[in-house]
Short mmCIF file of C-alpha atoms in Angstrom, two decimals:
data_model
loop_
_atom_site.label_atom_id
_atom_site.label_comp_id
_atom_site.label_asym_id
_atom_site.label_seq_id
_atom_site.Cartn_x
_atom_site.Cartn_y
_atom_site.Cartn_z
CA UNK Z 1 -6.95 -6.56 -33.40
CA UNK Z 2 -8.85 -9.36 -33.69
CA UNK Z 3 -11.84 -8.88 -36.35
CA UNK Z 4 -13.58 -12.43 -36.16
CA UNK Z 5 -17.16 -13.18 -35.67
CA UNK Z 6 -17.44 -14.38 -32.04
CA UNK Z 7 -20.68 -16.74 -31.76
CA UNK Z 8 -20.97 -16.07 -28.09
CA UNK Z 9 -21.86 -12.06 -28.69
CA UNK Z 10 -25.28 -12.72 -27.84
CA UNK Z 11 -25.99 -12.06 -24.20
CA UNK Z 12 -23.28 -9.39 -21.92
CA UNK Z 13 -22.91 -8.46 -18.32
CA UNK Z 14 -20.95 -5.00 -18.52
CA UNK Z 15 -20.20 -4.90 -14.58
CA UNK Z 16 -19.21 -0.99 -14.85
CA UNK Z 17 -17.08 1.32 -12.67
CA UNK Z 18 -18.91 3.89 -14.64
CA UNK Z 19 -17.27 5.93 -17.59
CA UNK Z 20 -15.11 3.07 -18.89
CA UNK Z 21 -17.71 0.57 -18.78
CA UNK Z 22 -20.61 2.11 -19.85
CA UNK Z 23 -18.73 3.32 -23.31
CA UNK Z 24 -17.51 0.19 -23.36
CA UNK Z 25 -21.27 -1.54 -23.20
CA UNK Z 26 -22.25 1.35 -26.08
CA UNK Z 27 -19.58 -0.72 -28.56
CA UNK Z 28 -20.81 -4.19 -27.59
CA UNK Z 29 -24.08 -3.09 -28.34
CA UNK Z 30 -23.46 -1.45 -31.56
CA UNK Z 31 -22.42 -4.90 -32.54
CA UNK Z 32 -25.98 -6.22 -32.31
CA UNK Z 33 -25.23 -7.88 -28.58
CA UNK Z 34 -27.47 -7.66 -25.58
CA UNK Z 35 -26.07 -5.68 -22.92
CA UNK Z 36 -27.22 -5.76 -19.21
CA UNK Z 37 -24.68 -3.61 -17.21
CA UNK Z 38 -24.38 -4.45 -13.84
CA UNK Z 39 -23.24 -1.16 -11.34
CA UNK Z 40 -20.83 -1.17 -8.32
CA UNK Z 41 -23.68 -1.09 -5.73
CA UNK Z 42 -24.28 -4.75 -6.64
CA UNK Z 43 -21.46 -5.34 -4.77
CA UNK Z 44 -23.19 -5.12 -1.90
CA UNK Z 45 -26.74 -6.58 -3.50
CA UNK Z 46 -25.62 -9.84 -4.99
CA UNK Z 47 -29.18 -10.42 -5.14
CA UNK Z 48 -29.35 -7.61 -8.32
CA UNK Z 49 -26.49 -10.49 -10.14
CA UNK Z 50 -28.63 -13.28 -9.27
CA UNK Z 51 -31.99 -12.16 -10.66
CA UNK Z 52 -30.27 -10.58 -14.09
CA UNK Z 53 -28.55 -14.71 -14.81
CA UNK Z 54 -31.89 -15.97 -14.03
CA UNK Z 55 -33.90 -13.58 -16.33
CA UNK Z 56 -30.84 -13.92 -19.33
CA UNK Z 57 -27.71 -15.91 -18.40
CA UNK Z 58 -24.42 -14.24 -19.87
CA UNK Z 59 -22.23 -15.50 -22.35
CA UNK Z 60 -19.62 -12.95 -22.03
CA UNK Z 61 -18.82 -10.72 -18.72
CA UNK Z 62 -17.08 -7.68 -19.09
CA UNK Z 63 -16.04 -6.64 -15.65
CA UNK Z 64 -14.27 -2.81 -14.74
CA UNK Z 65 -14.96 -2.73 -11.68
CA UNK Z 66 -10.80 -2.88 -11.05
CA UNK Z 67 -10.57 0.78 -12.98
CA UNK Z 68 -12.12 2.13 -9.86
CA UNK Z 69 -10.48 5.43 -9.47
CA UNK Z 70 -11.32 5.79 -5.66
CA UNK Z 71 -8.70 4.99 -2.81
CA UNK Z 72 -10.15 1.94 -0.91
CA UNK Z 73 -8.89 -0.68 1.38
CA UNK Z 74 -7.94 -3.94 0.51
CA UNK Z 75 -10.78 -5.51 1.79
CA UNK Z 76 -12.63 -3.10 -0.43
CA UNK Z 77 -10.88 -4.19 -3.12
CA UNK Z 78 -11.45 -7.45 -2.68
CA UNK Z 79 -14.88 -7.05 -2.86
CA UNK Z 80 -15.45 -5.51 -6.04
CA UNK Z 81 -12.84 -7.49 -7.87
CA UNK Z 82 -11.84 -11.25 -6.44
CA UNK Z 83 -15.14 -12.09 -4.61
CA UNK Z 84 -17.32 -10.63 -6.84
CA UNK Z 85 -15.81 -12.80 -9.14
CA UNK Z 86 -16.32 -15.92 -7.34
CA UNK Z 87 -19.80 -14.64 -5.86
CA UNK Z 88 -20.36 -14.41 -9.58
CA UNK Z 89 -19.32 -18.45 -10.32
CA UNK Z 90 -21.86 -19.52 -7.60
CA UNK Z 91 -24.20 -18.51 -9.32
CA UNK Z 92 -23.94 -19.26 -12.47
CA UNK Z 93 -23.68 -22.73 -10.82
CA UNK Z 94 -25.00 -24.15 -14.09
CA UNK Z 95 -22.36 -25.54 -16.61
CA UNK Z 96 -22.64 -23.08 -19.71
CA UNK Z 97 -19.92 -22.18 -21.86
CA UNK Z 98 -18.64 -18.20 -20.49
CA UNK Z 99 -15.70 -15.99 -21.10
CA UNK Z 100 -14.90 -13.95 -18.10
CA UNK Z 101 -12.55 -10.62 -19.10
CA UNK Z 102 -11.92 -8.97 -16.18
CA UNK Z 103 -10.42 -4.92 -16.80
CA UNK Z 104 -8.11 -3.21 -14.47
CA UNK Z 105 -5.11 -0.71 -14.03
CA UNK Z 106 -2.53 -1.35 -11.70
CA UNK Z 107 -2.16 -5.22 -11.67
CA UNK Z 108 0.94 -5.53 -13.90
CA UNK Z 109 4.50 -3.77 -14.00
CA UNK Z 110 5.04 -3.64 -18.11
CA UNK Z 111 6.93 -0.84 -18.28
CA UNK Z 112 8.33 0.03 -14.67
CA UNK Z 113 6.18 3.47 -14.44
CA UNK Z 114 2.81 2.16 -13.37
CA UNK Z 115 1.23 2.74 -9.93
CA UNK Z 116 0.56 -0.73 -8.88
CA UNK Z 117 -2.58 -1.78 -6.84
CA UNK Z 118 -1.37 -5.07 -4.99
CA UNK Z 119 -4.98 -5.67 -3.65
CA UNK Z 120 -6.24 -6.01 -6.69
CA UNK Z 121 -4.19 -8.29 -8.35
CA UNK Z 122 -5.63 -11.18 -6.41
CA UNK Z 123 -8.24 -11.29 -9.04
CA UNK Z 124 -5.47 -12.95 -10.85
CA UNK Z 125 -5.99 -15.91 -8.76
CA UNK Z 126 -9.84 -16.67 -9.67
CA UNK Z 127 -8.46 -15.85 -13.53
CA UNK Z 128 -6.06 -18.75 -13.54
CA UNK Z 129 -7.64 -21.44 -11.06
CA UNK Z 130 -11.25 -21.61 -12.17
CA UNK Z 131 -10.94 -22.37 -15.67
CA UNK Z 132 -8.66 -25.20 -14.45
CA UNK Z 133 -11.55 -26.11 -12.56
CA UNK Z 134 -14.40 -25.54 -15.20
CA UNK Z 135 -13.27 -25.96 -18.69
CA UNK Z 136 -16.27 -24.61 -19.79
CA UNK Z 137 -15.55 -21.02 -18.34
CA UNK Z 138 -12.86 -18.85 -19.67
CA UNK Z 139 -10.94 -16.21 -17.91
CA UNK Z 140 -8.73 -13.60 -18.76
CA UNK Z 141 -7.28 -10.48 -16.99
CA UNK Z 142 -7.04 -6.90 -19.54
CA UNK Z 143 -4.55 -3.95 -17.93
CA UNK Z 144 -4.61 -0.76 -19.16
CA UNK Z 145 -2.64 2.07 -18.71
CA UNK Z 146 -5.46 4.89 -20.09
CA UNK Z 147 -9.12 4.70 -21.99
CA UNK Z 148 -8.54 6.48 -25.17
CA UNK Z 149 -10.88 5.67 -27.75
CA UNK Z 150 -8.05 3.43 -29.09
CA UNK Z 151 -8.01 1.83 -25.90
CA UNK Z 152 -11.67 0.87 -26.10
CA UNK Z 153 -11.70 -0.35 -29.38
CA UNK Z 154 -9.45 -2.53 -28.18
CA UNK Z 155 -10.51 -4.13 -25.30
CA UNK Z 156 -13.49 -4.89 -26.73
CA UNK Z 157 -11.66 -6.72 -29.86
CA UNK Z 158 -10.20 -8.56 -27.52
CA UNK Z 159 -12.83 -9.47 -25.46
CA UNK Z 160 -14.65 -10.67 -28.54
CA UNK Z 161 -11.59 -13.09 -29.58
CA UNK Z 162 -10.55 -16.26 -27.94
CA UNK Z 163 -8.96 -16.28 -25.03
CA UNK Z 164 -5.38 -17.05 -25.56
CA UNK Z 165 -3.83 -16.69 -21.46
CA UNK Z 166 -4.68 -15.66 -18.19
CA UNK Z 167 -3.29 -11.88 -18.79
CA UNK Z 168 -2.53 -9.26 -21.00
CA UNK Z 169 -1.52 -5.35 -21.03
CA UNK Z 170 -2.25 -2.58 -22.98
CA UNK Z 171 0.76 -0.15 -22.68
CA UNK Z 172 0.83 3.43 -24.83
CA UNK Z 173 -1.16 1.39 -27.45
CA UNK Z 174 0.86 -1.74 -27.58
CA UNK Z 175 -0.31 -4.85 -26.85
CA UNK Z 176 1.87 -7.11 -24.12
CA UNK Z 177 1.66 -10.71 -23.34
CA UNK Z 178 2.86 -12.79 -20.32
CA UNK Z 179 5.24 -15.30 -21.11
CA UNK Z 180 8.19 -17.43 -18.89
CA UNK Z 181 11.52 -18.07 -19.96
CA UNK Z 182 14.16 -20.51 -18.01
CA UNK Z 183 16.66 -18.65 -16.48
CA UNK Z 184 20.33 -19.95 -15.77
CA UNK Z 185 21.20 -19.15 -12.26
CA UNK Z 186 25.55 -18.94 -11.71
CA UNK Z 187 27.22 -18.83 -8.55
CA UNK Z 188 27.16 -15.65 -6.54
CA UNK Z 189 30.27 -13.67 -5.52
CA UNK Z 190 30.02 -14.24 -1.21
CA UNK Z 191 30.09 -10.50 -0.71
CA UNK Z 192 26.63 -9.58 -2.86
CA UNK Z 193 24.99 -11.61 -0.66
CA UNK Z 194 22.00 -9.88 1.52
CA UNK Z 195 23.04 -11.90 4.36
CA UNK Z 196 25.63 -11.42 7.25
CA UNK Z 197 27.37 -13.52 9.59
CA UNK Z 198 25.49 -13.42 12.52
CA UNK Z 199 23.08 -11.42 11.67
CA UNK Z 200 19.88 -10.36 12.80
CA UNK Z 201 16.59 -11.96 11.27
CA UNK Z 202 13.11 -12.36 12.20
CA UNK Z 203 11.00 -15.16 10.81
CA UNK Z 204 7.29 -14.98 10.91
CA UNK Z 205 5.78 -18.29 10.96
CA UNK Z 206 8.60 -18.97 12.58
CA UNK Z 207 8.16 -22.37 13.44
CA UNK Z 208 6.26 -23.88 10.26
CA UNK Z 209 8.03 -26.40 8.14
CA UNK Z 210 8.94 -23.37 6.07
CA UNK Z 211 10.09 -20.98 8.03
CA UNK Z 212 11.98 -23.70 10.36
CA UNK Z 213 14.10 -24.47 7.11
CA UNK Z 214 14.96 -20.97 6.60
CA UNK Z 215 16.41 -21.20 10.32
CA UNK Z 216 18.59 -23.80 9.69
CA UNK Z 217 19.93 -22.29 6.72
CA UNK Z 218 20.83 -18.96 8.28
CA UNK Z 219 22.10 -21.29 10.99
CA UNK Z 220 24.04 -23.29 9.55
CA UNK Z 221 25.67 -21.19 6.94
CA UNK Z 222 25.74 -17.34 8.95
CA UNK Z 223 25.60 -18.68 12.67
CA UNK Z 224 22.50 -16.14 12.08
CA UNK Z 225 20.49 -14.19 14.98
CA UNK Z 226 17.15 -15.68 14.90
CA UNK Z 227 13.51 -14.00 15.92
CA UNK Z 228 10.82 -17.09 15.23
CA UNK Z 229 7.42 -15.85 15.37
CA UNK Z 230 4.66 -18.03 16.39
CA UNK Z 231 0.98 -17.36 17.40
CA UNK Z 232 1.79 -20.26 19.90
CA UNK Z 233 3.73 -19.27 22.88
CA UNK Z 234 6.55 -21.92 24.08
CA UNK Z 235 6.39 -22.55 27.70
CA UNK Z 236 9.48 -21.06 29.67
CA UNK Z 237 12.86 -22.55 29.66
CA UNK Z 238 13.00 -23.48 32.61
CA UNK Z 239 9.94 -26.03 31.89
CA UNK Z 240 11.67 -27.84 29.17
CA UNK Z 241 12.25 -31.00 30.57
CA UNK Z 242 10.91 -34.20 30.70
CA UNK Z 243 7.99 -35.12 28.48
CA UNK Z 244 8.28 -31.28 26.93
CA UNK Z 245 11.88 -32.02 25.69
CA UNK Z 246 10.02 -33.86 23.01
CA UNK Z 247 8.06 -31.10 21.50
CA UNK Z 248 9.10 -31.02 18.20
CA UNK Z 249 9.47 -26.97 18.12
CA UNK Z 250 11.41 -27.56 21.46
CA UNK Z 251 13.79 -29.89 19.66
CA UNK Z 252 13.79 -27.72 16.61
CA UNK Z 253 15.07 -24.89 18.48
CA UNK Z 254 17.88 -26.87 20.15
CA UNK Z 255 19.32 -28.08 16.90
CA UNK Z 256 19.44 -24.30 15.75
CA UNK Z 257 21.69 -23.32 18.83
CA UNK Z 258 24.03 -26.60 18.17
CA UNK Z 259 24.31 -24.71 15.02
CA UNK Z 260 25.51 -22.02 16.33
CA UNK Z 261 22.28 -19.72 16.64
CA UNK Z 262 21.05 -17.79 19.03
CA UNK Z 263 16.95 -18.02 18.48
CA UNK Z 264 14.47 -15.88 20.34
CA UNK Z 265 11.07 -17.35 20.38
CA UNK Z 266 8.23 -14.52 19.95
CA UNK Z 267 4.33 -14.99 20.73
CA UNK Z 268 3.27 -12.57 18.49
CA UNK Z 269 0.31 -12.93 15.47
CA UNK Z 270 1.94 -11.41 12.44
CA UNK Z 271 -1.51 -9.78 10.86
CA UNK Z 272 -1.86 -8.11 14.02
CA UNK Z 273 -0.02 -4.63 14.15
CA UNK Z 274 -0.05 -4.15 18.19
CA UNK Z 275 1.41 -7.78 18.36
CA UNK Z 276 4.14 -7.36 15.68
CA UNK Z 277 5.45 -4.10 16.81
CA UNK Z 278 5.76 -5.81 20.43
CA UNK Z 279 7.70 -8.41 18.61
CA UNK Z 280 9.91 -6.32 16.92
CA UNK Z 281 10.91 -3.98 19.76
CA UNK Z 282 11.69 -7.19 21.63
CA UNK Z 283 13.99 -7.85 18.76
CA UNK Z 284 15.85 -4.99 19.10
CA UNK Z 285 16.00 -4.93 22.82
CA UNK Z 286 17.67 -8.70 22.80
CA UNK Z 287 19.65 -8.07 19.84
CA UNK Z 288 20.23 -4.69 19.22
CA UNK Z 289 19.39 -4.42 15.72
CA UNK Z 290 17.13 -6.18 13.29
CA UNK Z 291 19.25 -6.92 9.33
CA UNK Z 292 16.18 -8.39 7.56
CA UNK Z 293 12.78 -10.29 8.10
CA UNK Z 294 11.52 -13.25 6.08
CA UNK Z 295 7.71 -13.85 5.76
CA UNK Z 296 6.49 -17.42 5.91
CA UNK Z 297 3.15 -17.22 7.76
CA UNK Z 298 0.61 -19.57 5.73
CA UNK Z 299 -1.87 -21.55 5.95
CA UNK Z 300 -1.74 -24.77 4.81
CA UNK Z 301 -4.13 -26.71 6.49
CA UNK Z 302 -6.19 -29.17 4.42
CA UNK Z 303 -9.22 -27.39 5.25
CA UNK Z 304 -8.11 -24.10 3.59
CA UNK Z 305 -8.33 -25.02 -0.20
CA UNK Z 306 -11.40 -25.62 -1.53
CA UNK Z 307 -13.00 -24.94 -5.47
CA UNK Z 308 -13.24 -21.49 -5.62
CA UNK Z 309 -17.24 -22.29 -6.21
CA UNK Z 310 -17.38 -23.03 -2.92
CA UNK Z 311 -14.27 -20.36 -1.11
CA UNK Z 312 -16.18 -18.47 1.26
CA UNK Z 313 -15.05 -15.69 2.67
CA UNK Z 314 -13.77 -17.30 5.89
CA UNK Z 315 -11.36 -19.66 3.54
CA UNK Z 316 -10.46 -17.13 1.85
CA UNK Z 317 -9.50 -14.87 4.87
CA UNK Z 318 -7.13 -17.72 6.00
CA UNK Z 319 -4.95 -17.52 3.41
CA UNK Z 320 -5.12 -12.83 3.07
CA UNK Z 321 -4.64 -12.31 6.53
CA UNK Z 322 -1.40 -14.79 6.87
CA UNK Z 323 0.02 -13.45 3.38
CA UNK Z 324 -1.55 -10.50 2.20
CA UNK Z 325 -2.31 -8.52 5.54
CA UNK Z 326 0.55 -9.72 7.05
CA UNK Z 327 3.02 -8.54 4.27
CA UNK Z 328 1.06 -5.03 4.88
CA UNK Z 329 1.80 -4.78 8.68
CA UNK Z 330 5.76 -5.72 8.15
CA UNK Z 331 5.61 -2.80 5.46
CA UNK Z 332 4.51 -0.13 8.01
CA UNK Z 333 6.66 -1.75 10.58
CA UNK Z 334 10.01 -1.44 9.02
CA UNK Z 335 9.26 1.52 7.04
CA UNK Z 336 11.55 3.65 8.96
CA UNK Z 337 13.87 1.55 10.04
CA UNK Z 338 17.54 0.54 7.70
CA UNK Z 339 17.07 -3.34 6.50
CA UNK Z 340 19.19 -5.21 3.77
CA UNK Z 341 15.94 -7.03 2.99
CA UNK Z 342 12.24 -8.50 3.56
CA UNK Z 343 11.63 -11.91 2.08
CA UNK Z 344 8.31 -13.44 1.33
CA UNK Z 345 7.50 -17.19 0.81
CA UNK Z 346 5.04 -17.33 -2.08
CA UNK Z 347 4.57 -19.96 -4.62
CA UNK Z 348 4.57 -20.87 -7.79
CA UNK Z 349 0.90 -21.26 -7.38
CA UNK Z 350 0.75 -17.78 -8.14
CA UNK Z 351 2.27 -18.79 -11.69
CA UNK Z 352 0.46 -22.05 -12.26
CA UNK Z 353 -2.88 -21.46 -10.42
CA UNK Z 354 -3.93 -25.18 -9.19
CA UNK Z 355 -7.41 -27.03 -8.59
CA UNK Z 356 -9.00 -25.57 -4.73
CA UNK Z 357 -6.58 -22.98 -4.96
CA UNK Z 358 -7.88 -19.35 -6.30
CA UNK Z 359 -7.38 -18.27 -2.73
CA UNK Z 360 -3.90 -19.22 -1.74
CA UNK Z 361 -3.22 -18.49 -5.35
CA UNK Z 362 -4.70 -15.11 -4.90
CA UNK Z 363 -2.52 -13.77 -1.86
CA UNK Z 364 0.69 -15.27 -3.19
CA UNK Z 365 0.31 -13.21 -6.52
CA UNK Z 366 -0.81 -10.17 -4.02
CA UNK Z 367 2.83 -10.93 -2.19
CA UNK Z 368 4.81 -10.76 -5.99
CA UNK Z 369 2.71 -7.20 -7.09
CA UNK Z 370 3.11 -6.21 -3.60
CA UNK Z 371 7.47 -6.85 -4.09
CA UNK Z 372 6.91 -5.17 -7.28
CA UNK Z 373 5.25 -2.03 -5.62
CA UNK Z 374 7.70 -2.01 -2.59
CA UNK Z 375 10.74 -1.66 -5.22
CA UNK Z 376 9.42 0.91 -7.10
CA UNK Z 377 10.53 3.24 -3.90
CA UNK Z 378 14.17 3.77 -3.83
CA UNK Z 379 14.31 4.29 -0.28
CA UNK Z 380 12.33 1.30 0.76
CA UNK Z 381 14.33 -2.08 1.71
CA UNK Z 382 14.63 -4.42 -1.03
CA UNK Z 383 11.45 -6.55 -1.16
CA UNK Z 384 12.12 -10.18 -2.26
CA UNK Z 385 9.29 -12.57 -3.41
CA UNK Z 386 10.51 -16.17 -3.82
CA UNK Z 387 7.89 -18.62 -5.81
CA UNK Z 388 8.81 -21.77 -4.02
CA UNK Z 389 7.57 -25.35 -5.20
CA UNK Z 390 5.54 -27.67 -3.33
CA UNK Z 391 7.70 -28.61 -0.51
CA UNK Z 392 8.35 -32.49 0.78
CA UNK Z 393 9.42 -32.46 4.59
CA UNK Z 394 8.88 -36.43 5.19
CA UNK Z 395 11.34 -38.56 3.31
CA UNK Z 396 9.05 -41.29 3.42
CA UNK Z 397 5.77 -39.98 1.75
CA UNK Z 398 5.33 -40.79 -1.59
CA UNK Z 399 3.12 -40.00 -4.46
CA UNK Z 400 3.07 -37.12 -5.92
CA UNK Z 401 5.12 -35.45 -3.34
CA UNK Z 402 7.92 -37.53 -4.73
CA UNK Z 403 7.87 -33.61 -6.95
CA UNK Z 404 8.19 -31.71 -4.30
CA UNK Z 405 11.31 -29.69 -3.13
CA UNK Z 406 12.99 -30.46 -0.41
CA UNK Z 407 14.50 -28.62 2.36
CA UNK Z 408 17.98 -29.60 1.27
CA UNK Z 409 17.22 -28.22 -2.62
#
């Protein structure tokens, strides 16, 4: 435990799920700090926030709203953890030294026994990016596994030292950190591999950069199956000719059947159930049988990343419906049905955070949890979440793409 004097213990907002936080706000205060606790209806009222930084801006925020016992949605979620965290950066719109600790259950797997809450993990996302994007704010995530008065005593020693990372867990009384360590990868004997010779795969974004060079590489090396799934329709066959032979996901497809692949383009928008059951029972009336689905809807559109000051709710929709609510649909969708595996395209954003991106951060760190969660039921197909770099698709373009990984790594 920490036992320093902190200078900023002057001004607190407790935003309190109730029990926790309030007891919580009693310790602060009997350490001569002013406390002004902040209740889950604000949520809703984010006048009630704005009137309480006017009268007293905060040094320190204590935030519980993520120990939330009740089942919600993960909209719901999101609005009492990630947003209220940015709603809460807007307007503090000032630059003023803060610490942001934001408590929760459920957002890290520590021990393997924990009931994981995906949807709230994207709070992760406004923890890592907008410190990179204010130095004067820091952020840190505290999971817990139970509130004993141990527990409390605790968290708030924590909370009142500096912040040394993004996250930390409180397990049976022990105190866990995040770290990385490089891992050598060796070769892998042919038969543990997930895939099979031709078989059966569907591909949502299907026809992004992406998910176009996951084609090629089931392709090339399985003579693989293919389902690409686009919110675009492709005209019919029989129209690809003359000025359409030159559509680039016309020509795309081609070179996959050269390869050897057979590829069945699907209309079908992967965050909407109705449309992705369609897609999948057209699957398995053209093929037969469906082996595995990878998940590479994003978006990446310049337009989608912006400092999380500024991440409305629209922006930030962009990148939960393609990741997050998509990865939810594909769950219920294949929940009955025998796969070797579902893959999901996140990034290493979810690791490293990056300036303009506490969104896209956000629902890539929702897909890892979400893996986690998935693999925690034995009779569930193995859930795969892949951090991929930045990826560099035109030889040509230079500058700090020159980084980037490219389709052949």
């Amino acid at each position: 435990p920490y036992n320093g004097e902190n200078d900023s213990l002057e001004n607190w907002f407790v935003f309190s799920e109730g029990p926790v936080g309030d007891a919580v706000a009693d310790l602060i205060r009997a350490r001569g700090a002013n406390v002004a606790i902040v209740r889950l209806d604000a949520a809703h009222d984010p006048s009630a926030i704005d009137s309480l930084v006017v009268t007293s801006p905060p040094d320190v925020v204590a935030h519980f709203w993520l120990l939330d016992s009740g089942s919600r949605s993960f909209d719901e979620w999101q609005e009492i953890g990630f947003h209220s965290i940015l709603r809460l950066l807007r307007t503090l719109e000032k630059s003023r030294p803060l610490t942001i600790n934001v408590v929760s259950t459920g957002i890290h797997a520590v021990t393997g026994a924990e009931h994981l809450e995906p949807a709230k993990s994207t709070v992760l996302g406004a923890c890592k990016v907008i410190p990179q994007e204010h130095p004067e704010i820091r952020c840190r995530n505290i999971d817990i596994d139970t509130a004993n008065p141990h527990t409390l005593d605790a968290i708030v020693d924590e909370m009142c030292a500096p912040v040394s990372g993004p996250a930390i867990a409180y397990r049976h009384c022990r105190r866990w950190i995040e770290c990385f360590e490089p891992a050598q990868l060796s070769e892998l004997p042919t038969e543990r591999s997930l895939l099979r010779e031709r078989g059966v795969y569907l591909i949502t974004g299907g026809f992004g950069n992406v998910g176009l060079t996951f084609a090629e590489t089931l392709a090339r090396n399985f003579h693989a199956r293919l389902a690409l799934v686009s919110r675009t329709p492709l005209p019919p066959e029989s129209d690809w000719k003359g000025a359409l032979a030159n559509s680039e996901r016309i020509r795309a497809l081609r070179e996959l059947r050269e390869l050897g692949a057979e590829v069945l383009p699907i209309c079908a928008d992967a965050a909407d159930p109705v449309s992705m059951n369609a897609a999948i029972e057209e699957v398995l009336r053209h093929f037969g049988q469906l082996n595995g689905v990878i998940h590479a809807a994003g978006a990446m559109q310049p337009d989608a990343f912006r400092p999380a000051g500024s991440s409305d709710a629209a922006i930030t929709e962009l990148h939960f419906r393609n990741k997050a609510k998509s990865a939810l649909i594909v769950r219920d969708l294949i929940a009955n049905r025998s796969l070797d595996f579902c893959m999901m395209a996140s990034s290493l954003a979810s690791v490293l955070g990056g300036i303009q991106f506490s969104a896209y951060a956000a629902a890539n760190i929702f897909l890892d949890t979400f893996a986690e969660q998935q693999n925690q039921n034995a009779a569930s197909p193995r859930w795969i979440s892949v951090n991929w770099d930045g990826w560099r698709f035109d030889p040509a373009q230079r500058d700090r793409q020159e980084l980037f990984l490219s389709p052949a790594e």
